[in-house]
Amino acid sequence: MQTIELDSGSAETDDEHRAVSLPSSLAKVAEDYLETRIADGSLPPGTVLNPAQIASDLGISKSPVREALLLLQREGLVTRRPRSVFLVSEMNMKDLNEIYPLRASLNALAVRTILQQPSASAIVARLGGSLEAMRRSAELGDKTGFVRAVEGFYNLLISSCPNQRLQAIWRQLSRQIQRFRFLVILQTENLDQSLQEHLQLVAAMKEGFVDEAARRAEAIIYGALQDLHRILKSNKKAD
């Protein structure tokens, strides 16, 4: 397991009380950098994060790095320990079992809502077009590219839904979803199966089969949930 020691005196005890809802551009740089590395596994669970080292890597001061760590703590990607030690959060069944059923319901609702819109056919056409990136990545066996393509598909699906509250909930979950998505896709042996499931979803939407499309949207997520249960249980046994 990767470990980076944190300089113990580098963070103030009142950091969590600071206003971090509107991060500076440098804090955003640090936040995006850490989020990407946590999601793709470059920073595995339990990694101790060193603000000084991260700041040096990015060529910025420690202050925006600390701000980024506090933001990621709020998102559940980072855990804070005594003496202001920040670690990459563990991936656990509790989070998985809370997030994925909610995600399945959001996807199904988004599908139903989109298919009720006058612009449904145009939206479905765009979703179909976005699957080409998934197809190319599957053909190349490019798992990282496939993750990015899946992310693009769901970003388009959710952003095309006019339900603003649904979009807000999705944004709150998106970072942890991306982390789980990387885990399940990087450990799958058959990208084509996922591609076919998404092709079938878009085909049902194109035909206007609302119930079938919503069912397929949910089934994709519950299938991923089963895969993640298997992966996390296997990783726990290995430890």
PDB file of C-alpha atoms in Angstrom:
ATOM      1  CA  MET A   1       0.000   0.000   0.000  1.00  0.00           C
ATOM      2  CA  GLN A   2       1.278   3.428  -0.894  1.00  0.00           C
ATOM      3  CA  THR A   3       2.017   5.636   2.105  1.00  0.00           C
ATOM      4  CA  ILE A   4       2.986   9.320   2.162  1.00  0.00           C
ATOM      5  CA  GLU A   5       3.704  10.739   5.597  1.00  0.00           C
ATOM      6  CA  LEU A   6       2.074  14.025   6.580  1.00  0.00           C
ATOM      7  CA  ASP A   7       4.008  16.780   8.361  1.00  0.00           C
ATOM      8  CA  SER A   8       2.124  16.829  11.652  1.00  0.00           C
ATOM      9  CA  GLY A   9       2.248  20.543  12.298  1.00  0.00           C
ATOM     10  CA  SER A  10       1.081  21.690   8.898  1.00  0.00           C
ATOM     11  CA  ALA A  11      -2.663  22.142   9.405  1.00  0.00           C
ATOM     12  CA  GLU A  12      -4.621  24.335  11.754  1.00  0.00           C
ATOM     13  CA  THR A  13      -7.199  22.727  14.033  1.00  0.00           C
ATOM     14  CA  ASP A  14      -9.914  25.117  12.853  1.00  0.00           C
ATOM     15  CA  ASP A  15      -9.585  24.270   9.136  1.00  0.00           C
ATOM     16  CA  GLU A  16     -12.962  22.572   9.007  1.00  0.00           C
ATOM     17  CA  HIS A  17     -14.658  25.832   9.997  1.00  0.00           C
ATOM     18  CA  ARG A  18     -13.261  27.779   7.069  1.00  0.00           C
ATOM     19  CA  ALA A  19     -15.450  28.726   4.154  1.00  0.00           C
ATOM     20  CA  VAL A  20     -14.533  26.232   1.438  1.00  0.00           C
ATOM     21  CA  SER A  21     -17.676  26.253  -0.641  1.00  0.00           C
ATOM     22  CA  LEU A  22     -16.084  28.627  -3.151  1.00  0.00           C
ATOM     23  CA  PRO A  23     -12.535  27.309  -3.658  1.00  0.00           C
ATOM     24  CA  SER A  24      -9.849  29.423  -5.245  1.00  0.00           C
ATOM     25  CA  SER A  25      -8.546  28.398  -8.668  1.00  0.00           C
ATOM     26  CA  LEU A  26      -5.443  26.871  -7.066  1.00  0.00           C
ATOM     27  CA  ALA A  27      -7.550  24.890  -4.616  1.00  0.00           C
ATOM     28  CA  LYS A  28      -9.578  23.633  -7.587  1.00  0.00           C
ATOM     29  CA  VAL A  29      -6.386  22.523  -9.313  1.00  0.00           C
ATOM     30  CA  ALA A  30      -5.358  20.562  -6.229  1.00  0.00           C
ATOM     31  CA  GLU A  31      -8.861  19.177  -5.760  1.00  0.00           C
ATOM     32  CA  ASP A  32      -9.082  17.897  -9.348  1.00  0.00           C
ATOM     33  CA  TYR A  33      -5.569  16.444  -9.168  1.00  0.00           C
ATOM     34  CA  LEU A  34      -6.315  14.498  -5.990  1.00  0.00           C
ATOM     35  CA  GLU A  35      -9.791  13.443  -7.084  1.00  0.00           C
ATOM     36  CA  THR A  36      -8.445  11.940 -10.312  1.00  0.00           C
ATOM     37  CA  ARG A  37      -5.685  10.027  -8.559  1.00  0.00           C
ATOM     38  CA  ILE A  38      -8.042   8.733  -5.869  1.00  0.00           C
ATOM     39  CA  ALA A  39     -10.636   7.664  -8.443  1.00  0.00           C
ATOM     40  CA  ASP A  40      -8.203   5.800 -10.703  1.00  0.00           C
ATOM     41  CA  GLY A  41      -6.457   4.081  -7.792  1.00  0.00           C
ATOM     42  CA  SER A  42      -3.135   5.902  -8.077  1.00  0.00           C
ATOM     43  CA  LEU A  43      -3.758   6.913  -4.463  1.00  0.00           C
ATOM     44  CA  PRO A  44      -5.222   3.738  -2.936  1.00  0.00           C
ATOM     45  CA  PRO A  45      -7.366   3.605   0.207  1.00  0.00           C
ATOM     46  CA  GLY A  46      -5.387   4.317   3.354  1.00  0.00           C
ATOM     47  CA  THR A  47      -2.763   6.470   1.653  1.00  0.00           C
ATOM     48  CA  VAL A  48      -1.614   9.263   3.968  1.00  0.00           C
ATOM     49  CA  LEU A  49      -1.652  12.545   2.076  1.00  0.00           C
ATOM     50  CA  ASN A  50       1.142  15.048   2.573  1.00  0.00           C
ATOM     51  CA  PRO A  51       0.088  18.640   1.783  1.00  0.00           C
ATOM     52  CA  ALA A  52       3.719  19.754   1.422  1.00  0.00           C
ATOM     53  CA  GLN A  53       4.515  17.031  -1.082  1.00  0.00           C
ATOM     54  CA  ILE A  54       1.309  17.591  -3.038  1.00  0.00           C
ATOM     55  CA  ALA A  55       1.975  21.342  -3.095  1.00  0.00           C
ATOM     56  CA  SER A  56       5.491  20.693  -4.378  1.00  0.00           C
ATOM     57  CA  ASP A  57       4.207  18.354  -7.080  1.00  0.00           C
ATOM     58  CA  LEU A  58       1.753  21.012  -8.264  1.00  0.00           C
ATOM     59  CA  GLY A  59       4.041  23.999  -7.791  1.00  0.00           C
ATOM     60  CA  ILE A  60       1.670  25.768  -5.406  1.00  0.00           C
ATOM     61  CA  SER A  61       1.564  26.600  -1.697  1.00  0.00           C
ATOM     62  CA  LYS A  62       0.188  24.283   0.985  1.00  0.00           C
ATOM     63  CA  SER A  63      -2.834  26.469   1.769  1.00  0.00           C
ATOM     64  CA  PRO A  64      -4.896  25.613  -1.349  1.00  0.00           C
ATOM     65  CA  VAL A  65      -3.932  21.955  -0.940  1.00  0.00           C
ATOM     66  CA  ARG A  66      -5.365  21.930   2.588  1.00  0.00           C
ATOM     67  CA  GLU A  67      -8.491  23.630   1.246  1.00  0.00           C
ATOM     68  CA  ALA A  68      -8.804  20.907  -1.404  1.00  0.00           C
ATOM     69  CA  LEU A  69      -8.376  18.173   1.209  1.00  0.00           C
ATOM     70  CA  LEU A  70     -11.191  19.644   3.290  1.00  0.00           C
ATOM     71  CA  LEU A  71     -13.462  19.732   0.249  1.00  0.00           C
ATOM     72  CA  LEU A  72     -12.658  16.098  -0.553  1.00  0.00           C
ATOM     73  CA  GLN A  73     -13.310  15.198   3.078  1.00  0.00           C
ATOM     74  CA  ARG A  74     -16.812  16.616   2.713  1.00  0.00           C
ATOM     75  CA  GLU A  75     -17.280  14.485  -0.398  1.00  0.00           C
ATOM     76  CA  GLY A  76     -16.228  11.334   1.460  1.00  0.00           C
ATOM     77  CA  LEU A  77     -13.054  10.726  -0.566  1.00  0.00           C
ATOM     78  CA  VAL A  78     -10.701  11.789   2.225  1.00  0.00           C
ATOM     79  CA  THR A  79     -10.761  10.976   5.940  1.00  0.00           C
ATOM     80  CA  ARG A  80      -9.275  13.264   8.585  1.00  0.00           C
ATOM     81  CA  ARG A  81      -7.534  11.816  11.621  1.00  0.00           C
ATOM     82  CA  PRO A  82      -6.203  13.519  14.790  1.00  0.00           C
ATOM     83  CA  ARG A  83      -3.297  15.921  14.315  1.00  0.00           C
ATOM     84  CA  SER A  84      -4.732  16.877  10.922  1.00  0.00           C
ATOM     85  CA  VAL A  85      -3.647  13.703   9.181  1.00  0.00           C
ATOM     86  CA  PHE A  86      -5.551  13.199   5.927  1.00  0.00           C
ATOM     87  CA  LEU A  87      -5.943   9.759   4.382  1.00  0.00           C
ATOM     88  CA  VAL A  88      -7.655   8.425   1.289  1.00  0.00           C
ATOM     89  CA  SER A  89     -10.951   6.989   2.554  1.00  0.00           C
ATOM     90  CA  GLU A  90     -11.531   3.260   2.533  1.00  0.00           C
ATOM     91  CA  MET A  91     -14.097   1.848   0.109  1.00  0.00           C
ATOM     92  CA  ASN A  92     -16.728   0.008   2.103  1.00  0.00           C
ATOM     93  CA  MET A  93     -19.939  -1.919   1.673  1.00  0.00           C
ATOM     94  CA  LYS A  94     -21.970   0.661   3.609  1.00  0.00           C
ATOM     95  CA  ASP A  95     -21.183   3.430   1.124  1.00  0.00           C
ATOM     96  CA  LEU A  96     -21.734   1.084  -1.783  1.00  0.00           C
ATOM     97  CA  ASN A  97     -25.122  -0.115  -0.531  1.00  0.00           C
ATOM     98  CA  GLU A  98     -26.274   3.447   0.097  1.00  0.00           C
ATOM     99  CA  ILE A  99     -25.025   5.002  -3.138  1.00  0.00           C
ATOM    100  CA  TYR A 100     -25.830   2.433  -5.808  1.00  0.00           C
ATOM    101  CA  PRO A 101     -29.566   1.888  -5.183  1.00  0.00           C
ATOM    102  CA  LEU A 102     -29.944   5.668  -5.146  1.00  0.00           C
ATOM    103  CA  ARG A 103     -27.920   5.898  -8.338  1.00  0.00           C
ATOM    104  CA  ALA A 104     -30.117   3.241  -9.998  1.00  0.00           C
ATOM    105  CA  SER A 105     -33.274   5.165  -9.078  1.00  0.00           C
ATOM    106  CA  LEU A 106     -31.828   8.450 -10.349  1.00  0.00           C
ATOM    107  CA  ASN A 107     -30.857   6.893 -13.684  1.00  0.00           C
ATOM    108  CA  ALA A 108     -34.298   5.339 -14.135  1.00  0.00           C
ATOM    109  CA  LEU A 109     -36.009   8.623 -13.293  1.00  0.00           C
ATOM    110  CA  ALA A 110     -33.726  10.505 -15.687  1.00  0.00           C
ATOM    111  CA  VAL A 111     -34.607   8.082 -18.475  1.00  0.00           C
ATOM    112  CA  ARG A 112     -38.344   8.390 -17.809  1.00  0.00           C
ATOM    113  CA  THR A 113     -38.163  12.180 -17.636  1.00  0.00           C
ATOM    114  CA  ILE A 114     -36.125  12.490 -20.840  1.00  0.00           C
ATOM    115  CA  LEU A 115     -38.548  10.297 -22.775  1.00  0.00           C
ATOM    116  CA  GLN A 116     -41.400  12.619 -21.801  1.00  0.00           C
ATOM    117  CA  GLN A 117     -39.664  15.630 -23.366  1.00  0.00           C
ATOM    118  CA  PRO A 118     -40.435  16.955 -26.874  1.00  0.00           C
ATOM    119  CA  SER A 119     -36.676  16.805 -27.564  1.00  0.00           C
ATOM    120  CA  ALA A 120     -36.414  13.149 -26.525  1.00  0.00           C
ATOM    121  CA  SER A 121     -35.391  11.869 -29.958  1.00  0.00           C
ATOM    122  CA  ALA A 122     -32.547  14.381 -30.221  1.00  0.00           C
ATOM    123  CA  ILE A 123     -31.306  13.532 -26.733  1.00  0.00           C
ATOM    124  CA  VAL A 124     -31.410   9.806 -27.457  1.00  0.00           C
ATOM    125  CA  ALA A 125     -29.479  10.389 -30.683  1.00  0.00           C
ATOM    126  CA  ARG A 126     -26.758  12.177 -28.728  1.00  0.00           C
ATOM    127  CA  LEU A 127     -26.639   9.362 -26.184  1.00  0.00           C
ATOM    128  CA  GLY A 128     -26.271   6.866 -29.017  1.00  0.00           C
ATOM    129  CA  GLY A 129     -23.441   8.905 -30.455  1.00  0.00           C
ATOM    130  CA  SER A 130     -21.656   8.979 -27.116  1.00  0.00           C
ATOM    131  CA  LEU A 131     -21.536   5.171 -27.142  1.00  0.00           C
ATOM    132  CA  GLU A 132     -19.035   5.265 -29.985  1.00  0.00           C
ATOM    133  CA  ALA A 133     -16.302   6.221 -27.527  1.00  0.00           C
ATOM    134  CA  MET A 134     -17.255   3.206 -25.414  1.00  0.00           C
ATOM    135  CA  ARG A 135     -17.175   0.976 -28.485  1.00  0.00           C
ATOM    136  CA  ARG A 136     -13.703   2.168 -29.549  1.00  0.00           C
ATOM    137  CA  SER A 137     -12.309   1.698 -26.048  1.00  0.00           C
ATOM    138  CA  ALA A 138     -13.831  -1.792 -25.791  1.00  0.00           C
ATOM    139  CA  GLU A 139     -12.322  -2.804 -29.130  1.00  0.00           C
ATOM    140  CA  LEU A 140      -8.897  -1.561 -28.007  1.00  0.00           C
ATOM    141  CA  GLY A 141      -9.193  -3.058 -24.529  1.00  0.00           C
ATOM    142  CA  ASP A 142      -8.597   0.447 -23.188  1.00  0.00           C
ATOM    143  CA  LYS A 143     -10.153   0.251 -19.720  1.00  0.00           C
ATOM    144  CA  THR A 144      -9.247   3.769 -18.658  1.00  0.00           C
ATOM    145  CA  GLY A 145     -10.693   5.124 -21.893  1.00  0.00           C
ATOM    146  CA  PHE A 146     -13.800   3.023 -21.303  1.00  0.00           C
ATOM    147  CA  VAL A 147     -14.239   4.516 -17.834  1.00  0.00           C
ATOM    148  CA  ARG A 148     -14.035   8.020 -19.298  1.00  0.00           C
ATOM    149  CA  ALA A 149     -16.536   7.106 -22.021  1.00  0.00           C
ATOM    150  CA  VAL A 150     -19.007   5.692 -19.482  1.00  0.00           C
ATOM    151  CA  GLU A 151     -18.587   8.832 -17.411  1.00  0.00           C
ATOM    152  CA  GLY A 152     -19.351  10.934 -20.496  1.00  0.00           C
ATOM    153  CA  PHE A 153     -22.473   8.889 -21.241  1.00  0.00           C
ATOM    154  CA  TYR A 154     -23.933   9.376 -17.767  1.00  0.00           C
ATOM    155  CA  ASN A 155     -22.945  13.026 -17.603  1.00  0.00           C
ATOM    156  CA  LEU A 156     -24.902  13.508 -20.834  1.00  0.00           C
ATOM    157  CA  LEU A 157     -27.853  11.461 -19.570  1.00  0.00           C
ATOM    158  CA  ILE A 158     -28.164  13.416 -16.327  1.00  0.00           C
ATOM    159  CA  SER A 159     -27.483  16.846 -17.828  1.00  0.00           C
ATOM    160  CA  SER A 160     -30.186  16.171 -20.451  1.00  0.00           C
ATOM    161  CA  CYS A 161     -32.777  15.608 -17.734  1.00  0.00           C
ATOM    162  CA  PRO A 162     -34.592  18.866 -16.884  1.00  0.00           C
ATOM    163  CA  ASN A 163     -35.068  17.844 -13.232  1.00  0.00           C
ATOM    164  CA  GLN A 164     -32.674  20.206 -11.448  1.00  0.00           C
ATOM    165  CA  ARG A 165     -32.966  18.484  -8.082  1.00  0.00           C
ATOM    166  CA  LEU A 166     -32.067  15.160  -9.666  1.00  0.00           C
ATOM    167  CA  GLN A 167     -28.992  16.779 -11.180  1.00  0.00           C
ATOM    168  CA  ALA A 168     -27.997  18.254  -7.823  1.00  0.00           C
ATOM    169  CA  ILE A 169     -28.223  14.886  -6.066  1.00  0.00           C
ATOM    170  CA  TRP A 170     -26.235  13.285  -8.871  1.00  0.00           C
ATOM    171  CA  ARG A 171     -23.463  15.863  -8.522  1.00  0.00           C
ATOM    172  CA  GLN A 172     -23.239  15.114  -4.800  1.00  0.00           C
ATOM    173  CA  LEU A 173     -22.695  11.419  -5.564  1.00  0.00           C
ATOM    174  CA  SER A 174     -20.609  11.739  -8.712  1.00  0.00           C
ATOM    175  CA  ARG A 175     -17.166  11.655  -7.126  1.00  0.00           C
ATOM    176  CA  GLN A 176     -17.715   8.477  -5.167  1.00  0.00           C
ATOM    177  CA  ILE A 177     -19.516   6.950  -8.153  1.00  0.00           C
ATOM    178  CA  GLN A 178     -16.477   7.617 -10.331  1.00  0.00           C
ATOM    179  CA  ARG A 179     -14.227   5.914  -7.810  1.00  0.00           C
ATOM    180  CA  PHE A 180     -16.394   2.791  -7.741  1.00  0.00           C
ATOM    181  CA  ARG A 181     -16.711   2.918 -11.545  1.00  0.00           C
ATOM    182  CA  PHE A 182     -12.942   2.803 -11.958  1.00  0.00           C
ATOM    183  CA  LEU A 183     -12.713  -0.136  -9.580  1.00  0.00           C
ATOM    184  CA  VAL A 184     -15.316  -2.276 -11.312  1.00  0.00           C
ATOM    185  CA  ILE A 185     -14.257  -1.537 -14.896  1.00  0.00           C
ATOM    186  CA  LEU A 186     -10.522  -1.901 -14.292  1.00  0.00           C
ATOM    187  CA  GLN A 187     -11.153  -5.373 -12.857  1.00  0.00           C
ATOM    188  CA  THR A 188     -13.620  -6.576 -15.491  1.00  0.00           C
ATOM    189  CA  GLU A 189     -12.542  -8.963 -18.200  1.00  0.00           C
ATOM    190  CA  ASN A 190     -15.381  -8.194 -20.606  1.00  0.00           C
ATOM    191  CA  LEU A 191     -15.907  -4.578 -21.610  1.00  0.00           C
ATOM    192  CA  ASP A 192     -18.192  -5.692 -24.440  1.00  0.00           C
ATOM    193  CA  GLN A 193     -20.850  -6.853 -21.971  1.00  0.00           C
ATOM    194  CA  SER A 194     -21.121  -3.365 -20.493  1.00  0.00           C
ATOM    195  CA  LEU A 195     -21.167  -1.854 -23.979  1.00  0.00           C
ATOM    196  CA  GLN A 196     -24.012  -4.155 -25.043  1.00  0.00           C
ATOM    197  CA  GLU A 197     -26.030  -3.265 -21.939  1.00  0.00           C
ATOM    198  CA  HIS A 198     -25.756   0.433 -22.763  1.00  0.00           C
ATOM    199  CA  LEU A 199     -26.584  -0.181 -26.429  1.00  0.00           C
ATOM    200  CA  GLN A 200     -29.740  -2.023 -25.334  1.00  0.00           C
ATOM    201  CA  LEU A 201     -30.658   0.852 -23.023  1.00  0.00           C
ATOM    202  CA  VAL A 202     -30.352   3.405 -25.817  1.00  0.00           C
ATOM    203  CA  ALA A 203     -32.237   1.118 -28.221  1.00  0.00           C
ATOM    204  CA  ALA A 204     -35.159   0.893 -25.780  1.00  0.00           C
ATOM    205  CA  MET A 205     -35.138   4.683 -25.395  1.00  0.00           C
ATOM    206  CA  LYS A 206     -35.079   5.134 -29.176  1.00  0.00           C
ATOM    207  CA  GLU A 207     -38.158   2.934 -29.516  1.00  0.00           C
ATOM    208  CA  GLY A 208     -39.920   4.880 -26.781  1.00  0.00           C
ATOM    209  CA  PHE A 209     -40.236   1.852 -24.507  1.00  0.00           C
ATOM    210  CA  VAL A 210     -40.240   3.851 -21.292  1.00  0.00           C
ATOM    211  CA  ASP A 211     -40.663   1.028 -18.777  1.00  0.00           C
ATOM    212  CA  GLU A 212     -38.129  -1.216 -20.491  1.00  0.00           C
ATOM    213  CA  ALA A 213     -35.593   1.582 -20.766  1.00  0.00           C
ATOM    214  CA  ALA A 214     -35.997   2.494 -17.086  1.00  0.00           C
ATOM    215  CA  ARG A 215     -35.659  -1.168 -16.141  1.00  0.00           C
ATOM    216  CA  ARG A 216     -32.474  -1.504 -18.188  1.00  0.00           C
ATOM    217  CA  ALA A 217     -31.061   1.678 -16.647  1.00  0.00           C
ATOM    218  CA  GLU A 218     -31.565   0.223 -13.174  1.00  0.00           C
ATOM    219  CA  ALA A 219     -30.311  -3.236 -14.155  1.00  0.00           C
ATOM    220  CA  ILE A 220     -26.975  -1.846 -15.356  1.00  0.00           C
ATOM    221  CA  ILE A 221     -26.364  -0.255 -11.957  1.00  0.00           C
ATOM    222  CA  TYR A 222     -27.485  -3.259  -9.921  1.00  0.00           C
ATOM    223  CA  GLY A 223     -25.229  -5.463 -12.051  1.00  0.00           C
ATOM    224  CA  ALA A 224     -22.312  -3.169 -11.229  1.00  0.00           C
ATOM    225  CA  LEU A 225     -23.317  -3.330  -7.558  1.00  0.00           C
ATOM    226  CA  GLN A 226     -23.055  -7.125  -7.592  1.00  0.00           C
ATOM    227  CA  ASP A 227     -19.631  -6.920  -9.248  1.00  0.00           C
ATOM    228  CA  LEU A 228     -18.449  -4.429  -6.646  1.00  0.00           C
ATOM    229  CA  HIS A 229     -19.641  -6.647  -3.793  1.00  0.00           C
ATOM    230  CA  ARG A 230     -17.575  -9.459  -5.249  1.00  0.00           C
ATOM    231  CA  ILE A 231     -14.505  -7.263  -5.721  1.00  0.00           C
ATOM    232  CA  LEU A 232     -14.600  -5.736  -2.236  1.00  0.00           C
ATOM    233  CA  LYS A 233     -15.118  -9.123  -0.607  1.00  0.00           C
ATOM    234  CA  SER A 234     -12.205 -10.538  -2.601  1.00  0.00           C
ATOM    235  CA  ASN A 235      -9.974  -7.601  -1.642  1.00  0.00           C
ATOM    236  CA  LYS A 236     -10.922  -8.022   2.025  1.00  0.00           C
ATOM    237  CA  LYS A 237      -9.965 -11.724   1.942  1.00  0.00           C
ATOM    238  CA  ALA A 238      -6.658 -10.835   0.287  1.00  0.00           C
ATOM    239  CA  ASP A 239      -5.853  -8.418   3.107  1.00  0.00           C
TER     240      ASP A 239
END
